[in-house]
mmCIF file of C-alpha atoms in Angstrom:
data_model
loop_
_atom_site.group_PDB
_atom_site.id
_atom_site.type_symbol
_atom_site.label_atom_id
_atom_site.label_comp_id
_atom_site.label_asym_id
_atom_site.label_seq_id
_atom_site.Cartn_x
_atom_site.Cartn_y
_atom_site.Cartn_z
ATOM 1 C CA UNK A 1 17.045 -14.366 9.208
ATOM 2 C CA UNK A 2 16.765 -12.966 5.704
ATOM 3 C CA UNK A 3 13.753 -11.631 3.830
ATOM 4 C CA UNK A 4 12.676 -14.860 2.132
ATOM 5 C CA UNK A 5 12.826 -16.724 5.452
ATOM 6 C CA UNK A 6 10.707 -14.061 7.113
ATOM 7 C CA UNK A 7 8.169 -14.214 4.281
ATOM 8 C CA UNK A 8 7.964 -18.014 4.577
ATOM 9 C CA UNK A 9 7.321 -17.839 8.314
ATOM 10 C CA UNK A 10 4.699 -15.141 7.920
ATOM 11 C CA UNK A 11 3.065 -17.238 5.197
ATOM 12 C CA UNK A 12 2.768 -20.186 7.593
ATOM 13 C CA UNK A 13 0.675 -18.035 9.953
ATOM 14 C CA UNK A 14 -2.121 -17.630 7.350
ATOM 15 C CA UNK A 15 -2.560 -13.983 8.301
ATOM 16 C CA UNK A 16 -4.404 -13.053 5.114
ATOM 17 C CA UNK A 17 -6.984 -15.825 5.127
ATOM 18 C CA UNK A 18 -10.357 -14.410 4.137
ATOM 19 C CA UNK A 19 -8.847 -11.183 2.810
ATOM 20 C CA UNK A 20 -8.425 -10.107 -0.805
ATOM 21 C CA UNK A 21 -5.903 -11.576 -3.230
ATOM 22 C CA UNK A 22 -3.830 -8.379 -2.993
ATOM 23 C CA UNK A 23 -4.822 -7.667 0.654
ATOM 24 C CA UNK A 24 -5.648 -3.989 0.029
ATOM 25 C CA UNK A 25 -9.372 -3.387 -0.504
ATOM 26 C CA UNK A 26 -10.077 -2.276 -4.077
ATOM 27 C CA UNK A 27 -6.610 -3.283 -5.283
ATOM 28 C CA UNK A 28 -5.722 -2.398 -8.890
ATOM 29 C CA UNK A 29 -8.377 0.318 -8.870
ATOM 30 C CA UNK A 30 -8.533 4.093 -8.488
ATOM 31 C CA UNK A 31 -9.865 3.662 -4.953
ATOM 32 C CA UNK A 32 -6.323 2.771 -3.861
ATOM 33 C CA UNK A 33 -5.024 6.133 -5.063
ATOM 34 C CA UNK A 34 -7.508 7.910 -2.807
ATOM 35 C CA UNK A 35 -6.899 5.501 0.068
ATOM 36 C CA UNK A 36 -3.134 5.981 -0.113
ATOM 37 C CA UNK A 37 -3.577 9.662 0.696
ATOM 38 C CA UNK A 38 -6.412 9.252 3.182
ATOM 39 C CA UNK A 39 -4.432 6.747 5.244
ATOM 40 C CA UNK A 40 -1.657 9.227 6.014
ATOM 41 C CA UNK A 41 -1.487 9.901 9.770
ATOM 42 C CA UNK A 42 -4.619 7.926 10.580
ATOM 43 C CA UNK A 43 -5.947 4.411 11.086
ATOM 44 C CA UNK A 44 -7.296 2.322 8.225
ATOM 45 C CA UNK A 45 -10.655 1.982 9.976
ATOM 46 C CA UNK A 46 -11.094 5.757 9.597
ATOM 47 C CA UNK A 47 -10.131 5.542 5.932
ATOM 48 C CA UNK A 48 -12.798 2.908 5.321
ATOM 49 C CA UNK A 49 -15.423 5.250 6.773
ATOM 50 C CA UNK A 50 -14.277 8.011 4.429
ATOM 51 C CA UNK A 51 -14.305 5.719 1.389
ATOM 52 C CA UNK A 52 -17.793 4.515 2.293
ATOM 53 C CA UNK A 53 -18.945 8.136 2.533
ATOM 54 C CA UNK A 54 -17.509 8.873 -0.907
ATOM 55 C CA UNK A 55 -19.255 5.846 -2.378
ATOM 56 C CA UNK A 56 -22.590 6.616 -0.755
ATOM 57 C CA UNK A 57 -22.388 10.194 -2.018
ATOM 58 C CA UNK A 58 -21.715 9.044 -5.577
ATOM 59 C CA UNK A 59 -18.273 10.641 -5.628
ATOM 60 C CA UNK A 60 -16.408 7.348 -5.783
ATOM 61 C CA UNK A 61 -17.989 5.170 -8.464
ATOM 62 C CA UNK A 62 -17.606 1.560 -9.596
ATOM 63 C CA UNK A 63 -15.921 2.722 -12.804
ATOM 64 C CA UNK A 64 -12.347 3.867 -12.123
ATOM 65 C CA UNK A 65 -12.201 6.353 -14.968
ATOM 66 C CA UNK A 66 -15.568 7.850 -14.083
ATOM 67 C CA UNK A 67 -14.384 8.294 -10.477
ATOM 68 C CA UNK A 68 -11.177 9.947 -11.639
ATOM 69 C CA UNK A 69 -12.938 12.447 -13.901
ATOM 70 C CA UNK A 70 -15.647 13.122 -11.346
ATOM 71 C CA UNK A 71 -13.136 13.873 -8.588
ATOM 72 C CA UNK A 72 -11.173 16.181 -10.850
ATOM 73 C CA UNK A 73 -14.240 18.404 -11.240
ATOM 74 C CA UNK A 74 -15.488 18.709 -7.649
ATOM 75 C CA UNK A 75 -14.600 21.668 -5.452
ATOM 76 C CA UNK A 76 -14.190 19.734 -2.228
ATOM 77 C CA UNK A 77 -14.654 16.330 -0.587
ATOM 78 C CA UNK A 78 -13.885 17.588 2.911
ATOM 79 C CA UNK A 79 -17.249 16.612 4.369
ATOM 80 C CA UNK A 80 -17.000 13.003 3.189
ATOM 81 C CA UNK A 81 -13.416 12.364 4.291
ATOM 82 C CA UNK A 82 -13.661 14.049 7.699
ATOM 83 C CA UNK A 83 -13.184 10.708 9.556
ATOM 84 C CA UNK A 84 -9.646 10.455 8.120
ATOM 85 C CA UNK A 85 -8.494 13.712 9.672
ATOM 86 C CA UNK A 86 -6.614 16.586 7.989
ATOM 87 C CA UNK A 87 -9.613 16.624 5.685
ATOM 88 C CA UNK A 88 -9.026 20.072 4.138
ATOM 89 C CA UNK A 89 -5.456 19.211 3.211
ATOM 90 C CA UNK A 90 -6.302 15.725 1.970
ATOM 91 C CA UNK A 91 -9.298 16.969 -0.020
ATOM 92 C CA UNK A 92 -7.177 19.521 -1.865
ATOM 93 C CA UNK A 93 -4.405 17.014 -2.551
ATOM 94 C CA UNK A 94 -6.710 14.277 -3.824
ATOM 95 C CA UNK A 95 -8.500 16.650 -6.188
ATOM 96 C CA UNK A 96 -5.193 18.113 -7.420
ATOM 97 C CA UNK A 97 -3.843 14.598 -7.993
ATOM 98 C CA UNK A 98 -6.935 13.594 -9.994
ATOM 99 C CA UNK A 99 -6.546 16.706 -12.136
ATOM 100 C CA UNK A 100 -2.832 16.004 -12.698
ATOM 101 C CA UNK A 101 -3.545 12.404 -13.709
ATOM 102 C CA UNK A 102 -6.036 13.562 -16.343
ATOM 103 C CA UNK A 103 -3.732 16.311 -17.585
ATOM 104 C CA UNK A 104 -0.664 14.079 -17.921
ATOM 105 C CA UNK A 105 -2.183 10.654 -18.696
ATOM 106 C CA UNK A 106 -5.755 11.211 -19.863
ATOM 107 C CA UNK A 107 -7.338 8.243 -18.129
ATOM 108 C CA UNK A 108 -6.737 5.817 -15.289
ATOM 109 C CA UNK A 109 -5.541 2.896 -17.437
ATOM 110 C CA UNK A 110 -2.866 5.073 -19.049
ATOM 111 C CA UNK A 111 -1.864 6.295 -15.600
ATOM 112 C CA UNK A 112 -1.475 2.700 -14.376
ATOM 113 C CA UNK A 113 0.785 1.857 -17.313
ATOM 114 C CA UNK A 114 2.770 5.061 -17.578
ATOM 115 C CA UNK A 115 3.159 6.644 -14.158
ATOM 116 C CA UNK A 116 6.617 6.670 -12.579
ATOM 117 C CA UNK A 117 7.696 6.865 -8.977
ATOM 118 C CA UNK A 118 9.335 10.207 -9.748
ATOM 119 C CA UNK A 119 6.061 11.622 -11.102
ATOM 120 C CA UNK A 120 4.212 10.581 -7.955
ATOM 121 C CA UNK A 121 6.869 11.947 -5.607
ATOM 122 C CA UNK A 122 6.638 15.296 -7.402
ATOM 123 C CA UNK A 123 2.974 15.614 -6.336
ATOM 124 C CA UNK A 124 2.345 17.593 -3.169
ATOM 125 C CA UNK A 125 1.619 15.371 -0.188
ATOM 126 C CA UNK A 126 2.942 12.124 -1.685
ATOM 127 C CA UNK A 127 5.985 10.572 -0.035
ATOM 128 C CA UNK A 128 7.744 7.258 -0.494
ATOM 129 C CA UNK A 129 5.146 5.097 1.244
ATOM 130 C CA UNK A 130 2.174 6.695 -0.533
ATOM 131 C CA UNK A 131 3.913 6.559 -3.913
ATOM 132 C CA UNK A 132 4.843 2.903 -3.530
ATOM 133 C CA UNK A 133 1.347 2.036 -2.288
ATOM 134 C CA UNK A 134 -0.100 3.527 -5.471
ATOM 135 C CA UNK A 135 2.491 1.832 -7.692
ATOM 136 C CA UNK A 136 2.026 -1.592 -6.138
ATOM 137 C CA UNK A 137 -1.612 -1.756 -5.091
ATOM 138 C CA UNK A 138 -3.179 0.486 -7.754
ATOM 139 C CA UNK A 139 -0.851 -0.152 -10.702
ATOM 140 C CA UNK A 140 0.389 -3.692 -10.023
ATOM 141 C CA UNK A 141 4.064 -2.703 -10.127
ATOM 142 C CA UNK A 142 6.870 -4.850 -8.722
ATOM 143 C CA UNK A 143 7.710 -2.701 -5.722
ATOM 144 C CA UNK A 144 7.136 -3.361 -2.029
ATOM 145 C CA UNK A 145 5.625 -0.871 0.365
ATOM 146 C CA UNK A 146 7.367 -0.514 3.705
ATOM 147 C CA UNK A 147 6.031 1.389 6.691
ATOM 148 C CA UNK A 148 6.457 1.855 10.434
ATOM 149 C CA UNK A 149 5.321 -1.744 11.008
ATOM 150 C CA UNK A 150 8.112 -2.955 8.717
ATOM 151 C CA UNK A 151 10.726 -0.862 10.519
ATOM 152 C CA UNK A 152 9.627 -2.069 13.948
ATOM 153 C CA UNK A 153 9.615 -5.696 12.833
ATOM 154 C CA UNK A 154 13.177 -5.459 11.534
ATOM 155 C CA UNK A 155 14.254 -3.685 14.711
ATOM 156 C CA UNK A 156 12.878 -6.600 16.733
ATOM 157 C CA UNK A 157 15.290 -8.843 14.821
ATOM 158 C CA UNK A 158 18.173 -6.457 15.472
ATOM 159 C CA UNK A 159 18.223 -4.809 12.056
ATOM 160 C CA UNK A 160 18.542 -1.021 12.293
ATOM 161 C CA UNK A 161 18.044 0.708 8.937
ATOM 162 C CA UNK A 162 18.775 4.379 8.283
ATOM 163 C CA UNK A 163 16.343 5.083 5.456
ATOM 164 C CA UNK A 164 13.127 3.992 3.765
ATOM 165 C CA UNK A 165 15.169 2.750 0.805
ATOM 166 C CA UNK A 166 17.390 0.607 3.045
ATOM 167 C CA UNK A 167 14.359 -1.083 4.596
ATOM 168 C CA UNK A 168 12.768 -1.585 1.190
ATOM 169 C CA UNK A 169 15.944 -3.093 -0.277
ATOM 170 C CA UNK A 170 16.171 -5.555 2.639
ATOM 171 C CA UNK A 171 12.632 -6.805 2.079
ATOM 172 C CA UNK A 172 12.922 -6.998 -1.718
ATOM 173 C CA UNK A 173 16.235 -8.891 -1.651
ATOM 174 C CA UNK A 174 14.796 -12.360 -2.294
ATOM 175 C CA UNK A 175 16.304 -14.901 -4.736
ATOM 176 C CA UNK A 176 13.885 -15.582 -7.609
ATOM 177 C CA UNK A 177 14.329 -19.360 -7.379
ATOM 178 C CA UNK A 178 13.353 -19.429 -3.696
ATOM 179 C CA UNK A 179 10.405 -17.142 -4.400
ATOM 180 C CA UNK A 180 9.191 -19.491 -7.134
ATOM 181 C CA UNK A 181 9.358 -22.396 -4.689
ATOM 182 C CA UNK A 182 7.317 -20.431 -2.160
ATOM 183 C CA UNK A 183 4.820 -18.982 -4.680
ATOM 184 C CA UNK A 184 5.041 -21.011 -7.924
ATOM 185 C CA UNK A 185 2.403 -19.092 -9.875
ATOM 186 C CA UNK A 186 1.934 -15.753 -8.121
ATOM 187 C CA UNK A 187 3.187 -12.586 -9.875
ATOM 188 C CA UNK A 188 5.999 -10.778 -8.086
ATOM 189 C CA UNK A 189 3.944 -7.589 -7.632
ATOM 190 C CA UNK A 190 1.272 -9.577 -5.828
ATOM 191 C CA UNK A 191 3.875 -11.324 -3.653
ATOM 192 C CA UNK A 192 5.173 -7.919 -2.544
ATOM 193 C CA UNK A 193 1.617 -6.748 -1.884
ATOM 194 C CA UNK A 194 0.827 -9.749 0.270
ATOM 195 C CA UNK A 195 4.195 -9.612 2.047
ATOM 196 C CA UNK A 196 3.444 -6.055 3.147
ATOM 197 C CA UNK A 197 -0.082 -7.084 4.124
ATOM 198 C CA UNK A 198 1.230 -9.956 6.244
ATOM 199 C CA UNK A 199 3.526 -7.585 8.146
ATOM 200 C CA UNK A 200 0.668 -5.172 8.817
ATOM 201 C CA UNK A 201 -1.699 -7.937 9.970
ATOM 202 C CA UNK A 202 0.996 -9.539 12.136
ATOM 203 C CA UNK A 203 1.652 -6.194 13.812
ATOM 204 C CA UNK A 204 -2.008 -5.249 14.233
ATOM 205 C CA UNK A 205 -2.741 -8.606 15.861
ATOM 206 C CA UNK A 206 0.125 -7.953 18.291
ATOM 207 C CA UNK A 207 1.492 -11.461 17.842
ATOM 208 C CA UNK A 208 4.684 -12.268 19.781
ATOM 209 C CA UNK A 209 7.888 -12.027 17.785
ATOM 210 C CA UNK A 210 8.827 -15.503 19.051
ATOM 211 C CA UNK A 211 6.420 -17.126 16.584
ATOM 212 C CA UNK A 212 8.669 -15.850 13.799
ATOM 213 C CA UNK A 213 11.914 -16.743 15.525
ATOM 214 C CA UNK A 214 11.123 -20.431 15.681
ATOM 215 C CA UNK A 215 11.375 -22.508 12.525
ATOM 216 C CA UNK A 216 8.093 -24.262 11.573
#
């Protein structure tokens, strides 16, 4: 099985029905930047509690740029993000990231357009998965996030990859013509976003691998 075949079989399972167009809550907004850090070493359900706390406290606002500038000025958000764990570390890193975005880009829209993977990876506490989550889900870039779910799914098919980049290359290696047949009008960045979301939902639902082994 190759990547496009796996995507087609996941698509047939309708795993994202009722979820957002990009799967990630708040996609293409500053909320994703915060969520990408909060979700490190914890469950998404805990992250949602933290994000709700930030919204209720008026720290995370409906306006992305207002949220960015507000976060850059606060001393701490530890109390609000406690459900996500490692709250002191994550608080410091989120605030430092907001300050760096303002210093280097000025506003969130400029950050979305101008940020590079290298810039993100140079920030303390941001690794490959967090950087790619921000690039894809917050900035709409054509890059696919891979995670432990992705690695385990490939291992179930007998594919053993040595690095994050190897796994990512496997998933992104899809002929454009076949992709157009599968998703005639969907932008590539959104296809990658939903592909990652399908893998996560498939894994969280603990569906048997056999449903992907059999052709529809």
